[in-house]
Short mmCIF file of C-alpha atoms and ligand atoms in Angstrom, two decimals:
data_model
loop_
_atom_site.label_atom_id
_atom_site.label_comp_id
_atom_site.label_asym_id
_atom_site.label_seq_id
_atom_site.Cartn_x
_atom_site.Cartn_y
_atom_site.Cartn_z
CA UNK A 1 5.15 21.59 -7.56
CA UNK A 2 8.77 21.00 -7.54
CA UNK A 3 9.93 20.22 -3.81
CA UNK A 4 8.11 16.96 -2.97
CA UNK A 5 8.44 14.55 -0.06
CA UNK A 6 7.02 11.22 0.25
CA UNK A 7 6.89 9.52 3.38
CA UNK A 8 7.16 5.64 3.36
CA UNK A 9 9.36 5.87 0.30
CA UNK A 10 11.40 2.18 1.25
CA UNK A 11 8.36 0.44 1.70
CA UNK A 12 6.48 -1.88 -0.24
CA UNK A 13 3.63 0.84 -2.39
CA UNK A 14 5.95 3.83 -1.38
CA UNK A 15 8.83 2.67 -3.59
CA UNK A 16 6.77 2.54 -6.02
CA UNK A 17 5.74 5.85 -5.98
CA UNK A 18 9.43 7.16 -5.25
CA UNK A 19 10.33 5.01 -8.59
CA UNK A 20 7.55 6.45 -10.66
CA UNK A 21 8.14 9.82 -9.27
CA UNK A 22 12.26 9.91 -9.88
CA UNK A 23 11.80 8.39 -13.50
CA UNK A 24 8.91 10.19 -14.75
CA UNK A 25 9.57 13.83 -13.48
CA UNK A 26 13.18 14.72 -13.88
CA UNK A 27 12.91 18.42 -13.13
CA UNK A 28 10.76 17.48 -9.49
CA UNK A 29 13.15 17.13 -6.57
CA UNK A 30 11.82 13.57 -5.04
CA UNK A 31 13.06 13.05 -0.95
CA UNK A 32 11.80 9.72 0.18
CA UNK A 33 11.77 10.03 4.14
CA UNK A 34 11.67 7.07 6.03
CA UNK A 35 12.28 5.59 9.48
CA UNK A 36 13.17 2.03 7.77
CA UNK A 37 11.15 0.20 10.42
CA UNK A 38 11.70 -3.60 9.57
CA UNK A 39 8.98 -3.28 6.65
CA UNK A 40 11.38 -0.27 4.89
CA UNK A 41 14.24 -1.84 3.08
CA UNK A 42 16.11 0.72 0.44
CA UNK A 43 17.17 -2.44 -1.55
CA UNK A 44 13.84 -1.57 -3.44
CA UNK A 45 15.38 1.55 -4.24
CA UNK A 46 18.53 0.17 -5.78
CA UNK A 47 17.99 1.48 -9.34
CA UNK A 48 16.97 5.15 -8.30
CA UNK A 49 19.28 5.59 -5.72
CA UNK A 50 21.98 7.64 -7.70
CA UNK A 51 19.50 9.73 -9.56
CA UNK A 52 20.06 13.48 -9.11
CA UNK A 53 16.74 13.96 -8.48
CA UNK A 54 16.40 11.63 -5.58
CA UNK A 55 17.26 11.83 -2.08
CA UNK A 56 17.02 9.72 0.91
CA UNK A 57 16.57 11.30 4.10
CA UNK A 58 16.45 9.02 7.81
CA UNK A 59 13.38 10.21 9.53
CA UNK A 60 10.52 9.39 11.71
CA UNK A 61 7.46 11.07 10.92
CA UNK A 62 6.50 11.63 14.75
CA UNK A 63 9.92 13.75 15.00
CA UNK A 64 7.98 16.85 14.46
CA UNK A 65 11.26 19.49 14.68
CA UNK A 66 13.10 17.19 12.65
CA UNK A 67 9.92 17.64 10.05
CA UNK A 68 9.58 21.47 10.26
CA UNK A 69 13.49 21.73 9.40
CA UNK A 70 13.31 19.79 6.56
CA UNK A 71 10.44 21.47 4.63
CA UNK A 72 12.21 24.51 5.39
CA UNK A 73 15.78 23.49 4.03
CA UNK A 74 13.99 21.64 0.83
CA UNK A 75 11.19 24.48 0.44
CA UNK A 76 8.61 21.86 0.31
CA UNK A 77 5.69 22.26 -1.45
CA UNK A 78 4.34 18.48 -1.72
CA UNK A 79 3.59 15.48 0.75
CA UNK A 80 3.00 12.09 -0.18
CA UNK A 81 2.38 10.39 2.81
CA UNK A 82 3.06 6.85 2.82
CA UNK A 83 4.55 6.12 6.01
CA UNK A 84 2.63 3.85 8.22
CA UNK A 85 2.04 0.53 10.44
CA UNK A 86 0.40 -1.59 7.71
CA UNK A 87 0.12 -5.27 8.85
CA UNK A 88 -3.23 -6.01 10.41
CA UNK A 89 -1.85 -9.21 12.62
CA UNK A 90 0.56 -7.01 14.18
CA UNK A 91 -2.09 -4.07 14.87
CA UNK A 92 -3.80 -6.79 17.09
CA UNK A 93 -0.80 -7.43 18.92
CA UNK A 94 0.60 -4.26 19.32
CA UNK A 95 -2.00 -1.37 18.56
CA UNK A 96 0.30 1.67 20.33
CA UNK A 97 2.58 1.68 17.54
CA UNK A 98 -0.31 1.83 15.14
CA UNK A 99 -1.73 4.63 17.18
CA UNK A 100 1.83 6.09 17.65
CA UNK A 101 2.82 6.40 14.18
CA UNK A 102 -0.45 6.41 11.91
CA UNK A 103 -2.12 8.63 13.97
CA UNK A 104 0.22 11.22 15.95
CA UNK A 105 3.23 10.63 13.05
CA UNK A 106 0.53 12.18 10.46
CA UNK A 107 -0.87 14.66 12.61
CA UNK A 108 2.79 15.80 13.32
CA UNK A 109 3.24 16.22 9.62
CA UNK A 110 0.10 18.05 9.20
CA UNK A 111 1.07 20.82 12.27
CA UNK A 112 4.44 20.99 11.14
CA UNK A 113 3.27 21.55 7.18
CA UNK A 114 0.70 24.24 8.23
CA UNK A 115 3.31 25.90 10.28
CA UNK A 116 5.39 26.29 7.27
CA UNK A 117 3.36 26.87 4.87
CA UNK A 118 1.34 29.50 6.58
CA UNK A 119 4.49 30.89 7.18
CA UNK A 120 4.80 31.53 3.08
CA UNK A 121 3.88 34.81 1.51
CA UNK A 122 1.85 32.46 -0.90
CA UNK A 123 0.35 30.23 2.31
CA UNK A 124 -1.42 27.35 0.60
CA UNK A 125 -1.44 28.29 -3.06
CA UNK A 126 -0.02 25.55 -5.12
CA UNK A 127 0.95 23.31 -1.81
CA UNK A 128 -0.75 19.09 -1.27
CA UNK A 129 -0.71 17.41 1.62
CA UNK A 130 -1.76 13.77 -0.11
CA UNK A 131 -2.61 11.10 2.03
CA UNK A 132 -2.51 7.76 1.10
CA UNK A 133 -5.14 5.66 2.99
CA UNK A 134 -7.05 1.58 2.64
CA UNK A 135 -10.46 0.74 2.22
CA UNK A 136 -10.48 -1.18 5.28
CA UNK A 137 -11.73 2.23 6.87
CA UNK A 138 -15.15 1.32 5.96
CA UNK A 139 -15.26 -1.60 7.44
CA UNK A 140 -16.88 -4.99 5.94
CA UNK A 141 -18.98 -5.75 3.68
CA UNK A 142 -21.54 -8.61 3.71
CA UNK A 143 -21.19 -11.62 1.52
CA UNK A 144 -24.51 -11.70 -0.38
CA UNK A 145 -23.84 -13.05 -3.74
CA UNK A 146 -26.76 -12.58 -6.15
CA UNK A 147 -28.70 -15.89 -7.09
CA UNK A 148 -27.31 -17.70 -9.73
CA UNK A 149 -23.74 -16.11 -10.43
CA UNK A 150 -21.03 -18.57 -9.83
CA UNK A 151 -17.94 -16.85 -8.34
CA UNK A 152 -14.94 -16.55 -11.25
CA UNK A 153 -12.50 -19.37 -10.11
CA UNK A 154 -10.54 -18.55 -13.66
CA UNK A 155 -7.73 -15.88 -13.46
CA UNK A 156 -9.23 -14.71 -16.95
CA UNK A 157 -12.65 -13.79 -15.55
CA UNK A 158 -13.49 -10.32 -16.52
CA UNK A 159 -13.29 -7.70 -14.12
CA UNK A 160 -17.07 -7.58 -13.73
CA UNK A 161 -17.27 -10.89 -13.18
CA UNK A 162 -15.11 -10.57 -10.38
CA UNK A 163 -16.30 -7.31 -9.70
CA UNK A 164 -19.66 -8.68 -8.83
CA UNK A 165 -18.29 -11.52 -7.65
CA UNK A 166 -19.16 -12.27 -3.52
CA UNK A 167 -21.77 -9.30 -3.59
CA UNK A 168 -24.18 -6.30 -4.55
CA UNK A 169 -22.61 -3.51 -2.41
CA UNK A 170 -19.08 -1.83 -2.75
CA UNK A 171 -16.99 0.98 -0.66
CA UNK A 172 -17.82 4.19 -2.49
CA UNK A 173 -16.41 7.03 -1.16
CA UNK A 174 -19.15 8.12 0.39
CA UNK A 175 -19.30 5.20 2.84
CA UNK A 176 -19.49 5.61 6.35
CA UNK A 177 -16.45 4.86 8.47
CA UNK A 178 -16.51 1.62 10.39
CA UNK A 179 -12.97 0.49 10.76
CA UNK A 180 -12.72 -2.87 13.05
CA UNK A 181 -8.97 -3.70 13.65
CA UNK A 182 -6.53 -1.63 15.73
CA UNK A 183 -4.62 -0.60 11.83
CA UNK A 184 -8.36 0.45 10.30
CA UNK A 185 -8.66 2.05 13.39
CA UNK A 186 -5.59 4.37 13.24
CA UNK A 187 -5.94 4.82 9.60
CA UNK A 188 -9.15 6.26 10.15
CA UNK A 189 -8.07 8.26 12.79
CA UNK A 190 -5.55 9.89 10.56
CA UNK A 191 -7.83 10.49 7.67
CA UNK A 192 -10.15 12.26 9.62
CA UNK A 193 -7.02 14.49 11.12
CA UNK A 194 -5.99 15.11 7.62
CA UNK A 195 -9.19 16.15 6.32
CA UNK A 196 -10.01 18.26 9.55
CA UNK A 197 -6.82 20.31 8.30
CA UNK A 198 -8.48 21.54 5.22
CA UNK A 199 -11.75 21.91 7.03
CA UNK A 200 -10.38 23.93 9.72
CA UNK A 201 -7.22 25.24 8.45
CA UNK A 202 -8.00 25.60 5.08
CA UNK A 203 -5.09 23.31 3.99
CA UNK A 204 -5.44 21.46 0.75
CA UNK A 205 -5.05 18.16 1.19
CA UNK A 206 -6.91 14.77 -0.75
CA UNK A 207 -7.27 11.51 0.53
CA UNK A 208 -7.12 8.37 -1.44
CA UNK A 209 -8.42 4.83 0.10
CA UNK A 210 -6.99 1.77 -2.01
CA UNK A 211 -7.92 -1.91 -1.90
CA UNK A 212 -5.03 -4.79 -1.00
CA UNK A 213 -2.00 -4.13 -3.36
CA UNK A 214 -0.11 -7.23 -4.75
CA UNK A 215 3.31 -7.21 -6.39
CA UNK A 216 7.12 -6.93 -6.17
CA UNK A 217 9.03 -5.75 -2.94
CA UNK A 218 6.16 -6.52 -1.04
CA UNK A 219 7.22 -7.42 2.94
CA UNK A 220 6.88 -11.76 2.92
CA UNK A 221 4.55 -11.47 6.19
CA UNK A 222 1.38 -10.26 3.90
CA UNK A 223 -1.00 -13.16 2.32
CA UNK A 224 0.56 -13.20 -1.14
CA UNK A 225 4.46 -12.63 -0.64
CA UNK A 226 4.66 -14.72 2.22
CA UNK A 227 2.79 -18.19 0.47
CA UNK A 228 5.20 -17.61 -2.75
CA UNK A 229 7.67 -17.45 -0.34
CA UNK A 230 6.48 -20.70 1.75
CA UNK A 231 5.81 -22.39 -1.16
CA UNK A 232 9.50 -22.00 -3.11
CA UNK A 233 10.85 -23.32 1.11
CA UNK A 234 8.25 -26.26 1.17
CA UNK A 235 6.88 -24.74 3.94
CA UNK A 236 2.79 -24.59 5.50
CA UNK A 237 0.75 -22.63 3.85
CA UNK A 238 -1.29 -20.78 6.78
CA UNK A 239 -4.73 -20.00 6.11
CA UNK A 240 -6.80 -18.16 8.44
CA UNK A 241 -10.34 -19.63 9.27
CA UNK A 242 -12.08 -21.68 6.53
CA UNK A 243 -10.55 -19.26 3.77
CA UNK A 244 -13.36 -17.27 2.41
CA UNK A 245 -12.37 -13.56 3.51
CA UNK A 246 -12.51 -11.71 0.16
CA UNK A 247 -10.31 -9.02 -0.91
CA UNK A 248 -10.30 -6.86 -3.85
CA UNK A 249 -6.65 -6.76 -5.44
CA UNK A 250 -5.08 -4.38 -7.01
CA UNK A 251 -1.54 -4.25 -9.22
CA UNK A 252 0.68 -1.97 -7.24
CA UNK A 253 2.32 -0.38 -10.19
CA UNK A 254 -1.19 0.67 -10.74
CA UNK A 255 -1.57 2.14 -7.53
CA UNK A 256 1.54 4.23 -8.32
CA UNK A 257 0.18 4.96 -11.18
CA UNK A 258 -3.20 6.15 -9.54
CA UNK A 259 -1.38 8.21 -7.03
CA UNK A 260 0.74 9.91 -9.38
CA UNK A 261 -2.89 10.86 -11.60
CA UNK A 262 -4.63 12.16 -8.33
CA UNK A 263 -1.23 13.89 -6.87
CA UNK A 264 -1.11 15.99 -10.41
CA UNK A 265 -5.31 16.24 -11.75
CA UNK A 266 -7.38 15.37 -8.28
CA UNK A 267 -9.60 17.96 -7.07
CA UNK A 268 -8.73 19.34 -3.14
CA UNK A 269 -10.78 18.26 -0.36
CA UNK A 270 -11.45 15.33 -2.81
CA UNK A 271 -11.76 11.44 -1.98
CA UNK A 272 -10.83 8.73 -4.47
CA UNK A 273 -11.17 4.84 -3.85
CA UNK A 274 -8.83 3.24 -5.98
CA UNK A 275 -9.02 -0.31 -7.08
CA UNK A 276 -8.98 -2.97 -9.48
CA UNK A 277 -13.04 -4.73 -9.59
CA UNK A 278 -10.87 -7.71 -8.49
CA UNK A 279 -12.35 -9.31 -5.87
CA UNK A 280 -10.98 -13.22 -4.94
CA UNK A 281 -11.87 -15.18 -1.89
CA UNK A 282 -8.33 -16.18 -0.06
CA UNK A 283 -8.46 -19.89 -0.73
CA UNK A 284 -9.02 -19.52 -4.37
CA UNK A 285 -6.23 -16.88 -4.75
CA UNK A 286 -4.45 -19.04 -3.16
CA UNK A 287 -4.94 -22.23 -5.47
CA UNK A 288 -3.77 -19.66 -8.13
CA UNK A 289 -0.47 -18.95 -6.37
CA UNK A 290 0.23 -22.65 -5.44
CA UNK A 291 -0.48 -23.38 -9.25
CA UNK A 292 1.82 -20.91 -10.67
CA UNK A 293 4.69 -20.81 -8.31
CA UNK A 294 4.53 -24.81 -9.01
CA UNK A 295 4.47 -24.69 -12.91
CA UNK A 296 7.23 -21.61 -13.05
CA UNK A 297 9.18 -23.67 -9.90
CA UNK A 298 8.88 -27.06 -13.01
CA UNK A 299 7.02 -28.75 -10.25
CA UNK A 300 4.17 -31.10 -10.90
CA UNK A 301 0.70 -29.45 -11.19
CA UNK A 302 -0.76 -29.06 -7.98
CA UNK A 303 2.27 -30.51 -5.90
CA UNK A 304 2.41 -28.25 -3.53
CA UNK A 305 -1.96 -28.09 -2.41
CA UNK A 306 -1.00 -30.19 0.24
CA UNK A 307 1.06 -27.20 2.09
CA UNK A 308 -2.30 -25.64 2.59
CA UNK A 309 -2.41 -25.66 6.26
CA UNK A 310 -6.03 -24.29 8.12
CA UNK A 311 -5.23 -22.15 11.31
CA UNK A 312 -7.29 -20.25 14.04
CA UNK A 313 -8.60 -17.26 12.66
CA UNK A 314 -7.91 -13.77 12.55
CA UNK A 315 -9.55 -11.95 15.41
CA UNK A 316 -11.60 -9.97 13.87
CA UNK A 317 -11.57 -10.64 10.32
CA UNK A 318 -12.65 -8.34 7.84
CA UNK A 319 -15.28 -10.77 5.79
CA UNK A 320 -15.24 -9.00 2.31
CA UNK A 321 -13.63 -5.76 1.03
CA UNK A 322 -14.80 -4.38 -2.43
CA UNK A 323 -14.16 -0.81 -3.81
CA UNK A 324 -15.97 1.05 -6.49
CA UNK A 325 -13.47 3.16 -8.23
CA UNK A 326 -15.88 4.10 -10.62
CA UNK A 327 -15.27 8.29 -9.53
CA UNK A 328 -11.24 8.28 -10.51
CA UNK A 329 -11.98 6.32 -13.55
CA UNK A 330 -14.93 8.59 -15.00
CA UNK A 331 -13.31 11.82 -13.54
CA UNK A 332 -9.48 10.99 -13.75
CA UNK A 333 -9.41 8.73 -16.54
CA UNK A 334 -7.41 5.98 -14.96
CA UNK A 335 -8.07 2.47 -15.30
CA UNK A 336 -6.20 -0.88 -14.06
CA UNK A 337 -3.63 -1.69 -16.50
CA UNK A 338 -3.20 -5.28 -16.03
CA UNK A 339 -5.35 -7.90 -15.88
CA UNK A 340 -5.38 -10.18 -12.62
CA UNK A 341 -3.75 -13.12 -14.76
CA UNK A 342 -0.82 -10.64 -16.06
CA UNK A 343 -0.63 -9.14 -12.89
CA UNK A 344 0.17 -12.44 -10.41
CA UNK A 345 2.48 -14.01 -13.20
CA UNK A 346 4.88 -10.72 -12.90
CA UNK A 347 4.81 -11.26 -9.32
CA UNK A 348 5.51 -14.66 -8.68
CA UNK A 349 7.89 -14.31 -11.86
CA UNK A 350 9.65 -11.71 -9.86
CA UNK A 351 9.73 -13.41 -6.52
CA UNK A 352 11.24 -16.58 -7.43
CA UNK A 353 13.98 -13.99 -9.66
CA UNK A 354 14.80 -11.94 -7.20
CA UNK A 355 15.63 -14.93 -3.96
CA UNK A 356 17.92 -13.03 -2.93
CA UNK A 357 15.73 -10.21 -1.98
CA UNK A 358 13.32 -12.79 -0.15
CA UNK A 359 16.05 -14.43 1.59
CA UNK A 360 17.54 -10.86 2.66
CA UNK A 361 14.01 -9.76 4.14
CA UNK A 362 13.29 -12.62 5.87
CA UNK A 363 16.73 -13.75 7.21
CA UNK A 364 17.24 -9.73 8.37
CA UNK A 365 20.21 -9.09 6.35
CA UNK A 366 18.09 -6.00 4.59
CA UNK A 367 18.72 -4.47 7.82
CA UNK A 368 22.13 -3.28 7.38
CA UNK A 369 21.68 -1.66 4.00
CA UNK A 370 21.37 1.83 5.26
CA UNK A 371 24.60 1.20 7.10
CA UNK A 372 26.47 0.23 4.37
CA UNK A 373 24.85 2.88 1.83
CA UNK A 374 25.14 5.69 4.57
CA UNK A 375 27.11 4.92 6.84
CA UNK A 376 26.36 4.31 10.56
CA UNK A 377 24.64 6.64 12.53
CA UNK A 378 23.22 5.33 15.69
P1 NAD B 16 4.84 -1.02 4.19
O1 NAD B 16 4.63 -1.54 5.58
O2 NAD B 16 5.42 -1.90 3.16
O3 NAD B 16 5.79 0.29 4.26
C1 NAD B 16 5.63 1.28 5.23
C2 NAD B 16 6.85 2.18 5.19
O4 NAD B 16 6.67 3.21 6.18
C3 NAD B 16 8.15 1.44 5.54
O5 NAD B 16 9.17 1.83 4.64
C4 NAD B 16 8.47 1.92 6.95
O6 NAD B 16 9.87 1.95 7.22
C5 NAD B 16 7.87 3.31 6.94
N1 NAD B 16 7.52 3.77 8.30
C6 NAD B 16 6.82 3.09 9.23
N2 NAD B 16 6.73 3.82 10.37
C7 NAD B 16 7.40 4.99 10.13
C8 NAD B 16 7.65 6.16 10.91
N3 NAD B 16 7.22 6.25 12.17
N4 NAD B 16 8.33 7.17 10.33
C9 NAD B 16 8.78 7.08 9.05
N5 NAD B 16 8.59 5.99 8.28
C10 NAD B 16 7.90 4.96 8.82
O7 NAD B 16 3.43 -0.43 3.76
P2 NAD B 16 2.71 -0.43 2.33
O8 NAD B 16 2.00 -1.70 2.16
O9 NAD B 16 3.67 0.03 1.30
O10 NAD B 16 1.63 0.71 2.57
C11 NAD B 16 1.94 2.08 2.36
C12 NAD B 16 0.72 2.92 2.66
O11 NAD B 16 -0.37 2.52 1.84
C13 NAD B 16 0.24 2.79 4.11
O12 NAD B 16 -0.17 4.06 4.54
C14 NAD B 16 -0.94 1.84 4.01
O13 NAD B 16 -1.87 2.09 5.04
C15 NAD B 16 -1.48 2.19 2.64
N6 NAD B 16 -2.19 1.09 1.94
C16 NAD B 16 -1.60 -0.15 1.79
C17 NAD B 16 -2.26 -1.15 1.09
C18 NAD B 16 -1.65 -2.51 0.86
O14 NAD B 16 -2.29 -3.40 0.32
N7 NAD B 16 -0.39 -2.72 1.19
C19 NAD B 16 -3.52 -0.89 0.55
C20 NAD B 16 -4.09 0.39 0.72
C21 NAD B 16 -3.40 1.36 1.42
P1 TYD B 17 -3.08 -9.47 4.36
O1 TYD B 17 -2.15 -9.68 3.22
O2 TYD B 17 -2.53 -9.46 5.75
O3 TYD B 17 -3.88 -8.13 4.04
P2 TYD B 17 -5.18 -7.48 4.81
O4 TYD B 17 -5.35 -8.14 6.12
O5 TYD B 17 -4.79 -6.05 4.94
O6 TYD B 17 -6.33 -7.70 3.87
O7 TYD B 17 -4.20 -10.60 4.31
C1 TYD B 17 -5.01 -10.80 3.18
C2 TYD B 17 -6.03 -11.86 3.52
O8 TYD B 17 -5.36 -13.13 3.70
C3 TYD B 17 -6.77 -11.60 4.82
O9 TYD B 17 -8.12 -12.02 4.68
C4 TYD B 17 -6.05 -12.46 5.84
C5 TYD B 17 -5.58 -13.65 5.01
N1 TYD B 17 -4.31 -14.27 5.44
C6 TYD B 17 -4.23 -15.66 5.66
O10 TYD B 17 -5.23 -16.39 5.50
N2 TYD B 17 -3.04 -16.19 6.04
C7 TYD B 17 -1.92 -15.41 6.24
O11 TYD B 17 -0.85 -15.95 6.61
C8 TYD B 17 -2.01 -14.00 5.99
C9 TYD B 17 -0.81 -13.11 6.19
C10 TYD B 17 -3.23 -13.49 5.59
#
């Protein structure tokens, strides 16, 4: 595969990918299409940007003409699809756009990839559609710690420890579907679409369903980004309910790194969970990022606990996500890289260098980058 699009490339996993991509595979044409909503920024991009193979292309992914023409200029023969509504607070208040663009932007691409492709002398042969999905498809899982195991409050704790931290049962991807918020919801919706394409169709395509991602360029309105971010402005420290949601986090250079092992060995018509047997209630997590934001900020052990600010709940609220990857390690080979510990001193390390990006983001100034890369076109 030479020609490869991936959708979502200015967001927070998708540039990422598009880094990855650019750097590792010089002879691949990479186009990152994206609609920059407010959660696509191509300041992430800054470093790739003038690669040769690397192109940025204004799009959004319901604009199914606009779609068609492009695979046929660029002779596409591989989708990443990234693009999406990702923030679960924002589903609840506004679930159209969730259904607008995870659901009817992917099922454009799909029509508008089978229309070209089928269109080839050599249809399918050597073509991916890869869709990039989240565990929070399945739904939630029960808390039912086993007896006796005390959950890993250390950043060191092995990944089995944590791993087996809040429960017995994991996503596998044979789970059943049970999404509960109006973004599980559409992401559902669009897996099944995707996978009804090769089904019906014949198209190959392979899902992937990852657990919460953490690190750089992440958009300050998710749980870890935004409390670095509070806590280097001295600012509350909103925490939904009592605190003891679980999530299972994974590195997102090691997502990239996932995706880029699945897009080039994963079998077609395939699933893979992907994630990093990391699994951290919220208010611990959070104790870690107070702690470390503090001691790289010189601040006083601890100084800033008293930011931690209870608020209403999420409606709702996922109790516990946990993924067994166990498939994509023993068939793909790939593991987590980076320890939990490594992992969140990179990121807050990279946060509190890189203010300027966080004050961009959140003040709006990110806004005007395409402009002033591109030119104005609206
Ligand atoms: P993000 O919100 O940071 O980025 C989404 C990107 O999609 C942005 O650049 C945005 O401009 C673009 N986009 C949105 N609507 C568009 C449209 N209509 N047309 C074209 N582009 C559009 O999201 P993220 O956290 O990087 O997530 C990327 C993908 O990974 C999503 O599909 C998400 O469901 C999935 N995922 C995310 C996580 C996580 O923890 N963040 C975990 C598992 C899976
Ligand atoms: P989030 O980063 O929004 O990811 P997701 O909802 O996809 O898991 O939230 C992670 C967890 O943190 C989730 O249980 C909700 C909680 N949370 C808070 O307690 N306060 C916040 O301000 C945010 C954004 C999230």
């Amino acid at each position: 595969m030479r020609n490869i699009i991936i959708t979502g490339g200015a967001g927070f996993i998708g540039s990422h990918v598009v880094r990855l991509f650019v750097n590792k595979y010089p002879e691949y044409n990479i186009i990152n299409l994206d609609k920059l909503t407010y959660a696509g920024n191509l300041a992430n991009l800054k470093d790739v940007e003038d690669k040769p193979n690397y192109k940025f292309v204004k799009m959004d992914i319901c604009d199914f003409d606009a779609f068609y023409k492009l695979m046929q200029e660029e002779q596409i023969d591989g989708i990443i699809h990234l693009a999406a509504e990702s923030h679960v607070d924002r589903s609840i208040k506004d679930p159209f756009t969730f259904a607008r663009t995870n659901v009817m932007g992917t099922l454009s691409l799909l029509q508008a990839a089978k229309l070209y492709w089928e269109s080839l002398p050599e249809k399918y042969e050597g073509k991916l559609f890869y869709h990039i999905s989240t565990d929070e498809v399945y739904g939630a899982l029960e808390m039912n710690r086993p007896e006796g195991v005390e959950p890993p409050f250390s950043t060191t704790a092995s990944s089995a420890e944590h791993h087996h931290a809040y429960g017995d049962d994991f996503f596998y991807e044979t789970t059943k579907y049970n999404p509960h918020s109006p973004y599980s919801a559409s992401k559902a919706s669009s897996d099944h679409f995707v996978r009804a394409y090769h089904d019906t169709y014949g198209m190959p395509t392979i899902v992937t369903n990852c657990s919460n991602n953490y690190g750089p360029y992440q958009f300050p309105e998710k749980l870890i980004p935004l409390f670095i971010n509070n806590i280097r402005n001295r600012k509350p420290l909103p925490v939904y309910g009592k605190g003891e949601n679980v999530r299972d986090w994974l590195f997102v250079e090691d997502h990239a790194r996932a995706i880029d092992v699945i897009f080039h060995g994963g079998k077609i018509a395939e699933t893979y969970n992907i994630g990093g047997f990391n699994e951290w209630k919220n208010i611990d997590i959070i104790k870690v990022v107070i702690r470390t934001t503090d001691r790289l900020l010189g601040r006083a052990e601890d100084e800033d606990m008293n930011l931690i600010t209870y608020v209403t709940d999420r409606l709702g609220h996922d109790a516990r996500y946990a993924i067994d990857s166990t498939k994509l390690q023993k068939e793909l080979g790939w593991e987590p890289s980076l320890q939990f510990e490594e992992g969140i001193e990179r990121t807050i390390k990279w946060y509190l260098e890189n203010e300027e990006w966080l004050d961009n983001v959140t003040s709006g100034d990110y806004l005007n980058y395409y402009d002033t890369m591109y030119g104005k076109t609206e």
